Coordinates of C-alpha atoms and ligand atoms in Angstrom, one line a residue:
Chain J
M15 CA 18.4 33.2 -23.7
V16 CA 21.9 32.6 -25.0
P17 CA 23.0 32.6 -28.6
L18 CA 25.9 30.2 -28.9
G19 CA 28.1 31.6 -31.7
R20 CA 26.3 33.4 -34.6
V21 CA 22.6 33.0 -34.5
S22 CA 20.0 35.1 -36.4
A23 CA 18.6 37.9 -34.3
T24 CA 15.1 37.3 -35.8
A25 CA 15.2 33.7 -34.7
A26 CA 16.2 34.6 -31.2
A27 CA 13.4 37.3 -31.0
V28 CA 10.8 34.8 -32.2
V29 CA 11.6 32.2 -29.6
A30 CA 11.7 34.9 -26.9
A31 CA 8.3 36.2 -27.9
N32 CA 6.8 32.7 -27.8
L33 CA 8.3 31.9 -24.4
Q34 CA 6.8 35.1 -23.1
A35 CA 3.4 34.6 -24.7
L36 CA 2.8 30.9 -24.1
L37 CA 4.8 30.2 -20.9
G38 CA 4.7 33.7 -19.3
L39 CA 8.4 33.7 -18.8
N40 CA 10.2 37.1 -19.0
T41 CA 12.9 36.4 -21.5
L42 CA 16.1 38.3 -22.2
V43 CA 18.4 37.6 -25.1
V44 CA 21.9 38.1 -23.8
R45 CA 25.1 38.8 -25.8
P46 CA 26.2 35.8 -27.8
W47 CA 28.6 33.3 -26.1
P48 CA 31.5 32.0 -28.1
E49 CA 30.9 28.8 -30.0
P50 CA 31.1 25.8 -27.6
S51 CA 34.0 24.2 -29.4
P52 CA 34.8 21.7 -26.6
C53 CA 31.4 20.2 -27.2
L54 CA 32.1 19.4 -30.8
V55 CA 32.4 15.6 -31.6
P56 CA 35.0 15.7 -34.4
T57 CA 34.2 12.2 -35.8
R58 CA 30.5 13.1 -36.2
G59 CA 30.7 16.8 -37.1
Q60 CA 28.0 17.4 -34.5
Y61 CA 27.8 19.0 -31.1
D62 CA 27.1 16.9 -28.0
A63 CA 23.9 18.5 -26.6
S64 CA 24.4 17.1 -23.1
L65 CA 27.9 18.7 -22.9
I66 CA 26.4 22.1 -24.0
L67 CA 23.8 21.8 -21.2
R68 CA 26.7 21.5 -18.7
E69 CA 28.3 24.6 -20.2
L70 CA 25.1 26.5 -19.9
A71 CA 24.4 25.5 -16.4
P72 CA 27.6 24.4 -14.6
E73 CA 27.0 22.2 -11.6
G74 CA 26.7 24.1 -8.3
E75 CA 25.8 27.3 -10.0
S76 CA 22.3 28.7 -9.7
G77 CA 20.5 31.5 -11.5
A78 CA 18.1 32.1 -14.3
L79 CA 17.0 29.4 -16.7
R80 CA 19.1 29.3 -19.8
L81 CA 18.0 28.4 -23.2
G82 CA 20.9 28.1 -25.7
L83 CA 20.4 28.6 -29.5
I84 CA 22.9 27.1 -31.9
N85 CA 23.2 26.9 -35.6
H86 CA 25.1 23.6 -35.6
D87 CA 23.6 20.1 -35.6
L88 CA 23.2 18.5 -32.2
C89 CA 23.5 14.9 -31.1
L90 CA 23.8 12.7 -28.0
S91 CA 26.3 10.0 -27.5
F92 CA 23.5 7.4 -28.1
L93 CA 21.3 9.3 -30.6
T94 CA 22.1 10.2 -34.2
F95 CA 20.7 13.7 -33.8
V96 CA 18.3 15.8 -31.7
F97 CA 16.4 19.0 -32.4
G98 CA 17.1 20.1 -28.9
E99 CA 17.8 18.8 -25.4
A100 CA 16.9 19.9 -21.9
Q101 CA 17.5 19.1 -18.2
L102 CA 14.2 17.8 -16.9
G103 CA 13.2 20.1 -14.1
G104 CA 16.6 21.6 -14.2
R105 CA 18.0 24.9 -15.5
A106 CA 19.2 24.6 -19.1
A107 CA 18.0 23.7 -22.5
V108 CA 19.5 24.0 -26.0
V109 CA 17.9 24.1 -29.4
S110 CA 19.5 23.7 -32.8
L111 CA 18.4 25.6 -35.9
H112 CA 20.3 23.3 -38.1
R113 CA 17.7 20.8 -39.3
L114 CA 14.7 23.1 -38.9
Q115 CA 15.7 25.0 -42.1
D116 CA 15.3 21.9 -44.3
L117 CA 12.5 20.4 -46.2
D118 CA 12.2 16.6 -46.6
D119 CA 13.4 16.9 -50.2
G120 CA 16.6 18.6 -49.0
S121 CA 15.5 22.1 -50.2
R122 CA 15.3 25.1 -47.8
A123 CA 12.1 25.6 -45.8
P124 CA 10.2 28.9 -46.2
Q125 CA 11.2 31.4 -43.4
A126 CA 7.7 31.3 -41.8
L127 CA 7.8 27.5 -41.5
F128 CA 11.3 27.6 -40.1
L129 CA 10.4 30.1 -37.4
E130 CA 7.3 28.1 -36.5
R131 CA 9.4 25.0 -36.0
L132 CA 11.9 26.9 -34.0
A133 CA 9.2 28.3 -31.7
K134 CA 7.8 24.7 -31.2
V135 CA 11.2 23.2 -30.3
G136 CA 12.0 26.2 -28.0
L137 CA 8.7 25.8 -26.2
H138 CA 9.0 22.0 -26.0
E139 CA 12.6 22.1 -24.5
T140 CA 11.8 24.9 -22.1
A141 CA 8.7 23.0 -20.9
H142 CA 11.1 20.1 -20.1
V143 CA 13.1 22.5 -18.0
L144 CA 9.8 23.4 -16.2
G145 CA 9.5 19.7 -15.3
L146 CA 7.2 18.4 -18.1
P147 CA 7.9 14.9 -19.5
H148 CA 6.7 13.8 -22.9
C149 CA 3.0 13.6 -23.5
R150 CA 1.1 11.3 -25.8
A151 CA -1.9 13.6 -26.5
P152 CA -2.2 14.1 -30.3
G153 CA -1.1 17.6 -31.4
C154 CA 0.3 18.5 -27.9
L155 CA 3.6 20.4 -28.0
M156 CA 5.0 17.9 -25.5
R157 CA 4.7 15.0 -27.9
F158 CA 8.1 13.7 -29.0
S159 CA 9.0 14.3 -32.6
G160 CA 11.5 12.0 -34.2
G161 CA 11.5 14.0 -37.5
L162 CA 10.4 17.1 -39.2
A163 CA 7.1 15.6 -40.5
E164 CA 6.0 14.9 -36.9
L165 CA 7.2 18.3 -35.7
D166 CA 5.1 20.0 -38.4
R167 CA 2.0 18.1 -37.3
L168 CA 2.1 19.5 -33.8
G169 CA 0.1 22.6 -33.0
L170 CA 1.5 25.6 -31.3
E171 CA -0.2 24.7 -28.0
F172 CA -0.1 22.4 -25.0
C173 CA -2.9 20.0 -24.1
P174 CA -5.0 20.7 -21.0
A175 CA -3.0 18.2 -18.9
C176 CA 0.3 19.7 -19.9
Q177 CA -1.0 23.2 -19.2
G178 CA -1.7 22.0 -15.6
R179 CA 1.8 20.7 -15.3
L180 CA 3.1 24.0 -16.7
A181 CA 1.3 25.9 -13.9
V182 CA 3.1 23.7 -11.3
G183 CA 6.5 24.3 -13.1
R184 CA 6.1 28.1 -13.2
A185 CA 5.2 28.1 -9.5
R186 CA 8.5 26.4 -8.8
I187 CA 10.3 29.3 -10.5
R188 CA 8.2 31.9 -8.7
R189 CA 9.1 30.3 -5.4
G190 CA 12.7 31.1 -6.3
D191 CA 14.1 27.6 -6.5
V192 CA 15.8 29.1 -9.5
R193 CA 16.9 32.7 -9.3
A194 CA 17.0 35.0 -12.2
P195 CA 19.9 37.4 -12.4
F196 CA 19.0 38.5 -15.9
G197 CA 16.2 41.0 -16.3
S198 CA 13.8 41.5 -13.4
G199 CA 11.8 38.8 -11.7
P200 CA 11.4 35.2 -12.8
G201 CA 12.5 34.6 -16.3
L202 CA 14.6 33.0 -18.8
G203 CA 18.1 34.5 -19.2
Chain A
M5 CA -1.9 1.3 -23.5
N6 CA 0.1 2.8 -20.7
A7 CA 3.3 4.1 -22.4
R8 CA 5.2 4.5 -19.2
L9 CA 7.7 1.8 -18.5
R10 CA 9.7 0.8 -15.5
V11 CA 13.2 0.7 -17.0
L12 CA 16.4 -0.8 -15.6
L13 CA 19.3 0.7 -17.5
V14 CA 22.5 -1.2 -17.3
D15 CA 25.7 0.3 -18.6
D16 CA 29.2 0.5 -17.2
E17 CA 29.9 3.9 -19.0
L18 CA 28.9 6.7 -16.7
A19 CA 28.3 9.4 -19.3
M20 CA 26.1 7.1 -21.5
R21 CA 24.2 5.9 -18.4
E22 CA 23.5 9.4 -17.2
S23 CA 22.4 10.9 -20.5
L24 CA 20.3 8.0 -21.6
A25 CA 18.6 7.9 -18.2
A26 CA 17.9 11.6 -18.4
W27 CA 16.4 11.1 -21.9
L28 CA 14.2 8.2 -20.7
R29 CA 12.9 10.2 -17.8
Q30 CA 12.1 13.1 -20.1
D31 CA 10.1 10.6 -22.1
G32 CA 8.1 9.9 -18.9
H33 CA 9.6 6.5 -17.9
Q34 CA 10.7 5.5 -14.5
V35 CA 14.4 4.7 -14.6
T36 CA 16.8 2.9 -12.3
K37 CA 20.5 2.8 -13.2
A38 CA 23.0 0.0 -12.7
A39 CA 26.7 0.0 -13.5
G40 CA 27.0 -3.7 -14.0
G41 CA 25.4 -7.1 -14.1
L42 CA 25.5 -7.9 -10.4
E43 CA 24.1 -4.5 -9.4
A44 CA 21.4 -5.1 -12.0
L45 CA 20.5 -8.5 -10.6
A46 CA 20.3 -7.0 -7.1
E47 CA 17.9 -4.3 -8.4
L48 CA 15.8 -6.9 -10.0
E49 CA 15.4 -8.7 -6.7
R50 CA 14.4 -5.4 -5.0
Q51 CA 11.7 -4.3 -7.5
E52 CA 9.9 -5.3 -10.7
F53 CA 10.9 -3.9 -14.1
D54 CA 9.1 -3.9 -17.4
L55 CA 12.2 -3.5 -19.4
A56 CA 16.0 -3.9 -18.9
L57 CA 18.1 -1.9 -21.4
V58 CA 21.5 -3.7 -21.3
D59 CA 24.8 -2.7 -22.8
I60 CA 26.3 -5.8 -24.2
K61 CA 29.9 -4.9 -23.5
M62 CA 30.7 -4.6 -19.8
P63 CA 33.6 -5.8 -17.7
G64 CA 32.8 -8.7 -15.4
M65 CA 29.4 -10.1 -16.2
D66 CA 28.7 -9.1 -19.8
G67 CA 25.3 -8.2 -21.3
L68 CA 24.7 -11.7 -22.8
E69 CA 25.3 -13.4 -19.4
L70 CA 23.1 -10.9 -17.7
L71 CA 20.4 -11.4 -20.3
R72 CA 20.4 -15.1 -19.7
R73 CA 20.1 -14.7 -15.9
V74 CA 17.3 -12.1 -16.2
K75 CA 15.4 -14.4 -18.6
D76 CA 15.9 -17.2 -16.2
A77 CA 14.9 -15.6 -12.9
H78 CA 12.6 -12.8 -14.2
P79 CA 11.1 -14.0 -17.5
D80 CA 8.5 -11.3 -17.5
T81 CA 11.1 -8.6 -17.7
L82 CA 11.7 -7.7 -21.3
V83 CA 15.4 -7.3 -22.3
V84 CA 16.8 -5.0 -25.0
I85 CA 20.4 -5.2 -25.8
I86 CA 22.5 -2.1 -26.7
T87 CA 25.5 -2.8 -28.8
A88 CA 28.0 -0.7 -30.8
Y89 CA 28.0 -0.8 -34.6
G90 CA 30.5 -3.5 -35.5
S91 CA 29.4 -6.1 -33.0
I92 CA 26.2 -7.1 -34.7
E93 CA 27.0 -10.8 -34.3
S94 CA 26.5 -10.4 -30.5
A95 CA 23.1 -8.7 -31.1
V96 CA 21.9 -11.6 -33.2
E97 CA 23.2 -14.0 -30.5
A98 CA 21.3 -12.0 -27.9
M99 CA 18.1 -12.3 -29.9
K100 CA 18.5 -16.1 -29.9
A101 CA 19.0 -16.0 -26.1
G102 CA 15.7 -14.3 -25.6
A103 CA 16.3 -10.6 -26.0
S104 CA 13.2 -8.8 -27.2
D105 CA 15.2 -6.5 -29.5
Y106 CA 18.4 -4.7 -29.8
L107 CA 19.7 -1.2 -30.4
L108 CA 22.8 -0.3 -32.4
K109 CA 24.6 2.7 -31.0
P110 CA 24.0 5.5 -31.9
F111 CA 20.2 5.0 -32.5
D112 CA 17.9 7.0 -34.5
P113 CA 15.5 9.0 -32.2
E114 CA 12.4 7.8 -34.1
H115 CA 13.6 4.2 -33.9
L116 CA 14.2 4.5 -30.1
M117 CA 10.7 5.9 -29.7
L118 CA 9.0 3.1 -31.7
L119 CA 11.0 0.5 -29.8
L120 CA 9.8 1.9 -26.5
E121 CA 6.2 1.8 -27.7
K122 CA 6.6 -1.8 -28.9
M123 CA 8.0 -2.8 -25.5
A124 CA 5.0 -1.1 -23.7
R125 CA 2.6 -3.2 -25.9
Q126 CA 4.6 -6.4 -25.2
R127 CA 4.5 -5.6 -21.5
D128 CA 0.7 -5.2 -21.6
L129 CA 0.4 -8.5 -23.5
L130 CA 2.6 -10.3 -20.9
R131 CA 0.3 -9.0 -18.1
E132 CA -2.7 -10.2 -19.9
N133 CA -1.1 -13.6 -20.4
S134 CA -0.2 -13.9 -16.7
A135 CA -3.8 -13.1 -15.8
L136 CA -4.9 -15.9 -18.1
R137 CA -2.3 -18.2 -16.5
Q138 CA -3.6 -17.3 -13.1
R139 CA -7.2 -18.2 -14.1
L140 CA -6.1 -21.5 -15.4
N141 CA -4.1 -22.3 -12.3
E142 CA -6.9 -21.5 -10.0
G143 CA -9.7 -23.1 -11.9
E144 CA -9.6 -26.0 -14.3
C145 CA -6.5 -28.1 -14.4
I146 CA -5.5 -29.9 -17.5
G147 CA -4.2 -32.9 -15.6
F148 CA -1.9 -34.9 -17.8
A149 CA -2.2 -32.4 -20.7
G150 CA 1.2 -30.9 -20.1
L151 CA 2.7 -34.3 -20.5
V152 CA 1.8 -34.8 -24.2
G153 CA 4.9 -35.8 -26.1
Q154 CA 6.3 -38.3 -28.5
S155 CA 9.9 -37.1 -28.7
P156 CA 12.5 -39.5 -27.4
A157 CA 13.4 -37.0 -24.7
M158 CA 9.8 -36.9 -23.4
R159 CA 9.5 -40.7 -23.6
A160 CA 12.5 -40.9 -21.4
V161 CA 10.9 -38.5 -18.9
F162 CA 7.7 -40.7 -18.9
G163 CA 9.9 -43.8 -18.2
Q164 CA 11.5 -41.9 -15.3
I165 CA 8.1 -41.0 -13.9
E166 CA 7.0 -44.6 -13.9
D167 CA 10.2 -45.6 -12.2
A168 CA 10.0 -42.9 -9.6
A169 CA 6.3 -43.3 -8.7
P170 CA 6.4 -46.5 -6.6
A171 CA 9.6 -45.4 -4.8
L172 CA 9.6 -43.2 -1.7
A173 CA 12.9 -41.5 -2.4
P174 CA 13.0 -37.7 -2.9
V175 CA 12.8 -36.5 -6.5
L176 CA 14.4 -33.4 -8.0
I177 CA 12.8 -32.2 -11.2
T178 CA 14.8 -29.6 -13.2
G179 CA 13.7 -27.7 -16.3
E180 CA 13.2 -24.2 -17.6
T181 CA 10.2 -22.1 -16.6
G182 CA 7.0 -23.4 -18.2
T183 CA 8.3 -26.9 -19.0
G184 CA 5.6 -28.5 -16.7
K185 CA 7.7 -29.4 -13.7
E186 CA 4.6 -29.4 -11.4
M187 CA 2.7 -31.7 -13.8
V188 CA 5.5 -34.2 -13.7
A189 CA 5.4 -34.0 -9.9
R190 CA 1.7 -34.6 -9.9
A191 CA 2.1 -37.5 -12.3
I192 CA 4.6 -39.1 -10.0
H193 CA 2.2 -38.6 -7.1
N194 CA -0.9 -39.8 -9.0
Q195 CA 0.8 -43.0 -10.2
G196 CA 2.3 -43.9 -6.8
P197 CA 0.9 -45.6 -3.7
R198 CA 0.0 -42.2 -2.2
A199 CA -2.3 -41.1 -5.0
F200 CA -5.3 -40.9 -2.7
A201 CA -3.4 -38.8 0.0
P202 CA -2.9 -35.1 -0.4
F203 CA -0.5 -33.5 -2.9
V204 CA 0.6 -30.3 -1.1
T205 CA 2.5 -27.6 -3.0
I206 CA 4.4 -24.6 -1.9
N207 CA 6.3 -22.1 -4.1
C208 CA 9.4 -21.3 -2.2
G209 CA 10.3 -18.4 -4.5
A210 CA 7.1 -16.6 -4.0
V211 CA 7.3 -16.0 -0.2
T212 CA 9.7 -14.4 2.2
E213 CA 11.9 -16.5 4.5
T214 CA 9.7 -15.8 7.5
L215 CA 6.5 -16.6 5.7
L216 CA 8.0 -19.7 4.2
E217 CA 9.0 -20.9 7.6
S218 CA 5.5 -20.5 9.0
E219 CA 3.9 -21.9 5.8
L220 CA 6.0 -25.0 6.0
F221 CA 6.2 -25.6 9.8
G222 CA 3.0 -24.0 10.8
H223 CA 2.9 -21.8 13.9
E224 CA 1.4 -21.6 17.4
R225 CA -1.0 -18.9 18.5
G226 CA 1.0 -15.8 19.4
A227 CA 4.2 -17.1 17.8
F228 CA 4.6 -13.7 16.1
T229 CA 2.7 -10.5 15.6
G230 CA -0.4 -11.4 13.7
A231 CA -0.4 -15.1 14.6
V232 CA -3.9 -14.9 16.2
K233 CA -4.6 -18.5 15.6
A234 CA -2.5 -21.6 15.6
R235 CA -2.0 -23.0 12.1
R236 CA -0.9 -26.2 10.6
G237 CA 2.0 -26.0 8.2
R238 CA 2.4 -27.8 4.8
L239 CA 4.6 -30.4 6.4
E240 CA 1.7 -31.5 8.5
M241 CA -0.8 -31.2 5.7
A242 CA 1.3 -33.5 3.5
D243 CA 1.3 -36.3 6.0
G244 CA 0.7 -39.5 4.2
G245 CA 1.0 -37.8 0.8
T246 CA 3.5 -35.7 -1.2
L247 CA 5.1 -32.4 -0.5
F248 CA 6.1 -30.5 -3.6
L249 CA 8.7 -27.7 -3.1
D250 CA 8.6 -25.6 -6.2
E251 CA 11.5 -23.2 -6.9
V252 CA 13.6 -25.0 -4.3
G253 CA 16.7 -23.1 -5.5
E254 CA 15.3 -20.0 -3.8
I255 CA 15.3 -21.4 -0.3
S256 CA 17.7 -19.6 2.1
Q257 CA 20.6 -21.5 3.6
K258 CA 18.9 -21.2 7.0
M259 CA 15.7 -22.9 5.7
Q260 CA 17.8 -25.5 4.0
V261 CA 19.3 -26.5 7.3
A262 CA 15.9 -26.6 8.9
L263 CA 14.4 -28.8 6.2
L264 CA 17.5 -31.0 6.2
R265 CA 16.9 -31.6 9.8
V266 CA 13.2 -32.6 9.2
L267 CA 14.2 -35.0 6.4
E268 CA 16.7 -36.6 8.7
E269 CA 14.7 -36.7 11.9
K270 CA 11.3 -37.0 10.4
R271 CA 9.9 -34.7 13.0
F272 CA 9.7 -30.9 13.6
Q273 CA 8.2 -28.2 15.7
R274 CA 5.8 -25.5 14.8
V275 CA 7.1 -21.9 14.9
G276 CA 6.6 -20.9 18.6
G277 CA 5.8 -24.4 19.6
N278 CA 7.7 -26.8 21.9
Q279 CA 6.2 -30.1 20.9
Y280 CA 7.6 -32.4 18.3
L281 CA 5.3 -33.4 15.5
A282 CA 5.8 -36.2 13.0
S283 CA 4.9 -36.2 9.4
D284 CA 5.4 -38.9 6.8
F285 CA 5.6 -37.3 3.4
R286 CA 7.3 -37.9 0.2
L287 CA 9.4 -35.0 -1.0
I288 CA 9.4 -33.8 -4.6
S289 CA 11.4 -30.6 -5.4
A290 CA 11.7 -28.6 -8.6
T291 CA 13.9 -25.8 -9.8
N292 CA 14.8 -23.9 -13.0
R293 CA 18.2 -23.1 -11.4
D294 CA 21.5 -24.8 -11.9
L295 CA 21.9 -26.1 -8.3
P296 CA 25.4 -27.5 -8.8
A297 CA 26.5 -24.1 -9.9
L298 CA 24.8 -22.5 -6.9
I299 CA 26.7 -24.9 -4.7
Q300 CA 30.0 -23.9 -6.3
Q301 CA 29.1 -20.3 -5.6
G302 CA 28.4 -21.2 -2.0
R303 CA 24.7 -20.2 -2.4
F304 CA 23.2 -23.7 -2.0
R305 CA 24.1 -26.4 0.6
Q306 CA 25.6 -29.5 -0.8
D307 CA 24.3 -31.8 2.0
F308 CA 20.7 -30.5 1.3
F309 CA 21.2 -31.0 -2.4
Y310 CA 22.2 -34.7 -1.9
R311 CA 19.1 -35.2 0.2
I312 CA 16.6 -33.9 -2.3
N313 CA 18.3 -35.1 -5.4
V314 CA 18.1 -38.9 -4.9
L315 CA 16.2 -39.4 -8.1
A316 CA 16.6 -36.8 -10.8
I317 CA 14.3 -35.9 -13.7
A318 CA 15.4 -33.3 -16.3
I319 CA 12.6 -31.9 -18.5
P320 CA 14.0 -30.7 -21.8
P321 CA 12.9 -27.2 -23.1
L322 CA 10.3 -27.3 -25.8
R323 CA 12.7 -25.9 -28.5
E324 CA 14.8 -29.1 -28.0
R325 CA 11.8 -31.3 -28.9
V326 CA 10.3 -29.6 -31.9
E327 CA 8.4 -32.8 -32.8
D328 CA 6.2 -32.3 -29.7
I329 CA 5.1 -28.8 -30.6
I330 CA 2.3 -29.6 -33.0
P331 CA 0.8 -32.5 -30.9
L332 CA 0.8 -30.3 -27.9
A333 CA -0.7 -27.4 -29.8
E334 CA -3.4 -29.6 -31.1
H335 CA -4.1 -31.0 -27.7
F336 CA -4.5 -27.5 -26.2
L337 CA -6.5 -26.4 -29.3
A338 CA -9.0 -29.2 -28.7
Y339 CA -9.1 -28.5 -25.0
F340 CA -9.8 -24.8 -25.3
A341 CA -12.1 -25.2 -28.3
A342 CA -14.3 -27.6 -26.2
Q343 CA -14.2 -25.1 -23.3
T344 CA -15.4 -22.2 -25.5
G345 CA -17.9 -24.3 -27.6
K346 CA -15.9 -23.9 -30.8
A347 CA -15.8 -27.3 -32.5
N348 CA -13.2 -28.8 -34.9
L349 CA -10.5 -26.1 -35.0
V350 CA -7.4 -26.9 -37.0
L351 CA -4.1 -25.1 -37.4
D352 CA -3.3 -24.1 -41.0
S353 CA 0.1 -24.9 -42.4
R354 CA 1.6 -21.4 -42.0
A355 CA 0.5 -21.4 -38.3
Q356 CA 2.1 -24.8 -37.8
R357 CA 5.3 -23.7 -39.4
A358 CA 5.5 -20.6 -37.2
L359 CA 4.8 -22.7 -34.1
R360 CA 7.6 -25.0 -35.0
A361 CA 10.0 -22.2 -35.8
Y362 CA 9.4 -20.2 -32.6
P363 CA 11.9 -20.7 -29.8
W364 CA 9.3 -20.9 -27.0
P365 CA 11.3 -19.2 -24.2
G366 CA 8.2 -19.8 -21.9
N367 CA 8.0 -23.4 -23.0
V368 CA 4.8 -25.5 -22.8
R369 CA 3.0 -22.9 -20.6
E370 CA 3.7 -20.2 -23.2
L371 CA 2.4 -22.5 -26.0
R372 CA -0.8 -23.1 -23.9
N373 CA -1.3 -19.3 -23.6
V374 CA -0.7 -18.7 -27.3
I375 CA -3.2 -21.4 -28.2
E376 CA -5.8 -20.2 -25.7
R377 CA -5.6 -16.7 -27.1
A378 CA -5.9 -18.0 -30.7
V379 CA -9.0 -20.0 -29.8
I380 CA -10.6 -16.9 -28.3
V381 CA -10.0 -14.8 -31.4
A382 CA -10.5 -17.6 -33.9
Q383 CA -13.3 -17.3 -36.5
G384 CA -14.3 -20.2 -38.7
S385 CA -12.7 -23.6 -38.4
S386 CA -9.1 -22.8 -39.3
V387 CA -6.6 -21.0 -37.1
G388 CA -4.1 -19.0 -39.1
L389 CA -0.8 -17.3 -38.3
D390 CA -2.5 -14.0 -37.8
K391 CA -4.3 -15.4 -34.7
L392 CA -1.1 -16.4 -33.0
T393 CA 0.4 -13.7 -30.7
F394 CA 4.0 -14.4 -29.8
L395 CA 5.8 -12.7 -26.9
S396 CA 9.2 -12.7 -28.6
P397 CA 9.8 -12.0 -32.3
L398 CA 9.2 -14.9 -34.7
P399 CA 12.5 -16.0 -36.1
E400 CA 11.5 -15.7 -39.8
A401 CA 9.7 -12.4 -39.4
D402 CA 12.4 -10.6 -37.5
S403 CA 15.9 -9.5 -37.6
S404 CA 17.2 -12.5 -35.7
A405 CA 16.7 -14.4 -38.9
M406 CA 18.2 -11.6 -41.0
T407 CA 21.8 -12.2 -42.2
L408 CA 24.5 -10.1 -40.6
A409 CA 24.9 -8.3 -43.9
E410 CA 21.2 -7.4 -43.9
V411 CA 21.2 -6.1 -40.4
E412 CA 24.3 -4.1 -41.1
L413 CA 22.8 -2.6 -44.2
A414 CA 19.6 -1.7 -42.5
H415 CA 21.5 0.2 -39.8
I416 CA 23.7 2.0 -42.4
R417 CA 20.5 3.1 -44.2
R418 CA 19.0 4.5 -41.0
V419 CA 22.1 6.4 -40.1
L420 CA 22.6 7.6 -43.6
K421 CA 19.1 9.0 -43.7
S422 CA 19.5 10.7 -40.3
Q423 CA 22.7 12.3 -41.6
G424 CA 20.8 13.7 -44.6
G425 CA 22.6 11.4 -47.0
S426 CA 26.1 12.6 -46.1
V427 CA 28.6 9.7 -46.5
S428 CA 31.3 11.4 -44.4
A429 CA 28.9 12.3 -41.6
T430 CA 27.5 8.7 -41.6
A431 CA 31.0 7.3 -41.5
G432 CA 31.7 9.5 -38.5
V433 CA 28.6 8.4 -36.7
L434 CA 29.4 4.7 -37.4
G435 CA 33.0 5.1 -36.4
I436 CA 34.4 3.7 -39.7
D437 CA 36.3 5.4 -42.4
R438 CA 34.7 7.0 -45.4
S439 CA 36.2 4.6 -48.0
T440 CA 35.1 1.5 -46.1
L441 CA 31.5 2.9 -46.0
S442 CA 31.6 3.8 -49.7
R443 CA 32.7 0.3 -50.5
K444 CA 29.8 -1.2 -48.5
L445 CA 27.4 1.2 -50.1
K446 CA 28.6 0.3 -53.6
K447 CA 28.4 -3.4 -52.8
A448 CA 24.8 -3.0 -51.7
G449 CA 24.0 -1.0 -54.8
L450 CA 23.4 2.2 -52.8
E451 CA 25.5 4.7 -54.8
P452 CA 26.0 7.8 -52.6
S453 CA 24.3 10.7 -54.4
Ligands
ZN7 ZN1 11.3 16.3 -25.6
ZN8 ZN1 0.3 17.2 -23.4

């Protein structure tokens, strides 16, 4: 797991613990990388998530899965914002803490709620990396959330169908299609 | 509802194409990418798509032109236009040309999601409708029903039918999908001297070239793998009667040459045969294509065109003869009501207004489907607007009838909300400067907080 710029250590630890517990991925939080300033879109004051993914997992390079954490707001060229973004069945994902700290009325969310949301988005994006597409089952973590209200309605669990897909995804990592230089064995660097 | 869509994504910008395709795959859809209009059309020939997402601004064939061609050749493929903020006029124009919806870049994630769900529902509805259509085509035929009309344009068509019927010259019928070209052909046949001889049809767009050849000419036993028995072709079957070539614009040049020869020599051979057979048939062809344009592009033979286009009948689209809509609707209403044992159904005034306002991209056939559905779900004796299910948005209920200013304001609101109410962030996303945006907000009575 890669903090991009300054990111709260608690936040990183919570995401790591959840990846370990729910996905069974050994997760190591590495030393922070510098802020990905080339990925900033100046006119929008947001960072382009697809460019960050390319920084996290340059083409032709292989190695451990990488989940980036960033404080700034993320967007895509065609979307006004995203909570996170991932390479489906690839190697990298990124999650923004920016919007997760807010309540709908603009005030700050309690820490517990913020961390729960962060864990959800971290799990959701990482599951994309493991090859899972969106799921329509109510409450499943792989449901798409277009806003905080929807995110808050999700449980901290995958539906049975998605759990089956996760098993397949983990097997792919164990086979060594993706090697892990960080830590020992398969994991998320 | 199956939420998974087969999407054709058409955008000349590589980065946009790649990232949007990746996002759609993540959402569980099957995505094919095309960098331009011609590539997109080639893909559409190769496989079927539920939805085409088309960037409006592309070099060469632009999104609007592609939209028209998709709607023409693949009316069951839904088209959504992607356009940048600031070119909303073209989005509205696209809606008029048959686009199901449009997206203003950059889109709100929630909005994109709702749109995809809406498209999945429309796709399901289209499938249901084509199943209905199939049943109607196979079973009961409405005979002259499709030829109800009191508009000057339709009266002219009736006159042409009367003139064409007794003649033996080939007729070419042109008109959009669903205008009733086959019914006109049958009317010509039924009113002519060959009314008691067979009316044989073949849809040239629905079969491959090889199959078309053996369908038309027939084949001898062993002519090709699978030809276990000799078979008569449609040319033979139509002897003494009428041969109706539907979608004649889809015939390959090679087949055009072969048919031209038959028309000139009045004789032909079965595939794999060496004996000449004679057949005396009257030829009626139909197409929704612009054949002179295809000739210009070198895709249709001029000599063949002159042969089949001796008499020409053009059927106007339903939206150009609004006065025919209600009589037709009432005709179908009575027909389907009788079929289902529901007596005396009438359309209420709001339903009538909607029927008249709707652009009917699928023409009479679509109207027939809408009315059949309405009859099935109708309760009581009056059919209201809520019983009518349109495949495209109704002009008055949707953004195609919104003014530009309204569309613009709705988009600004959406982006403003996604940017947490920040005017400068919103201006950045929209690509306009802050003062312009503030002015627009003030004008709309939306004071930035
Ligand atoms: Zn997702
Ligand atoms: Zn699921």
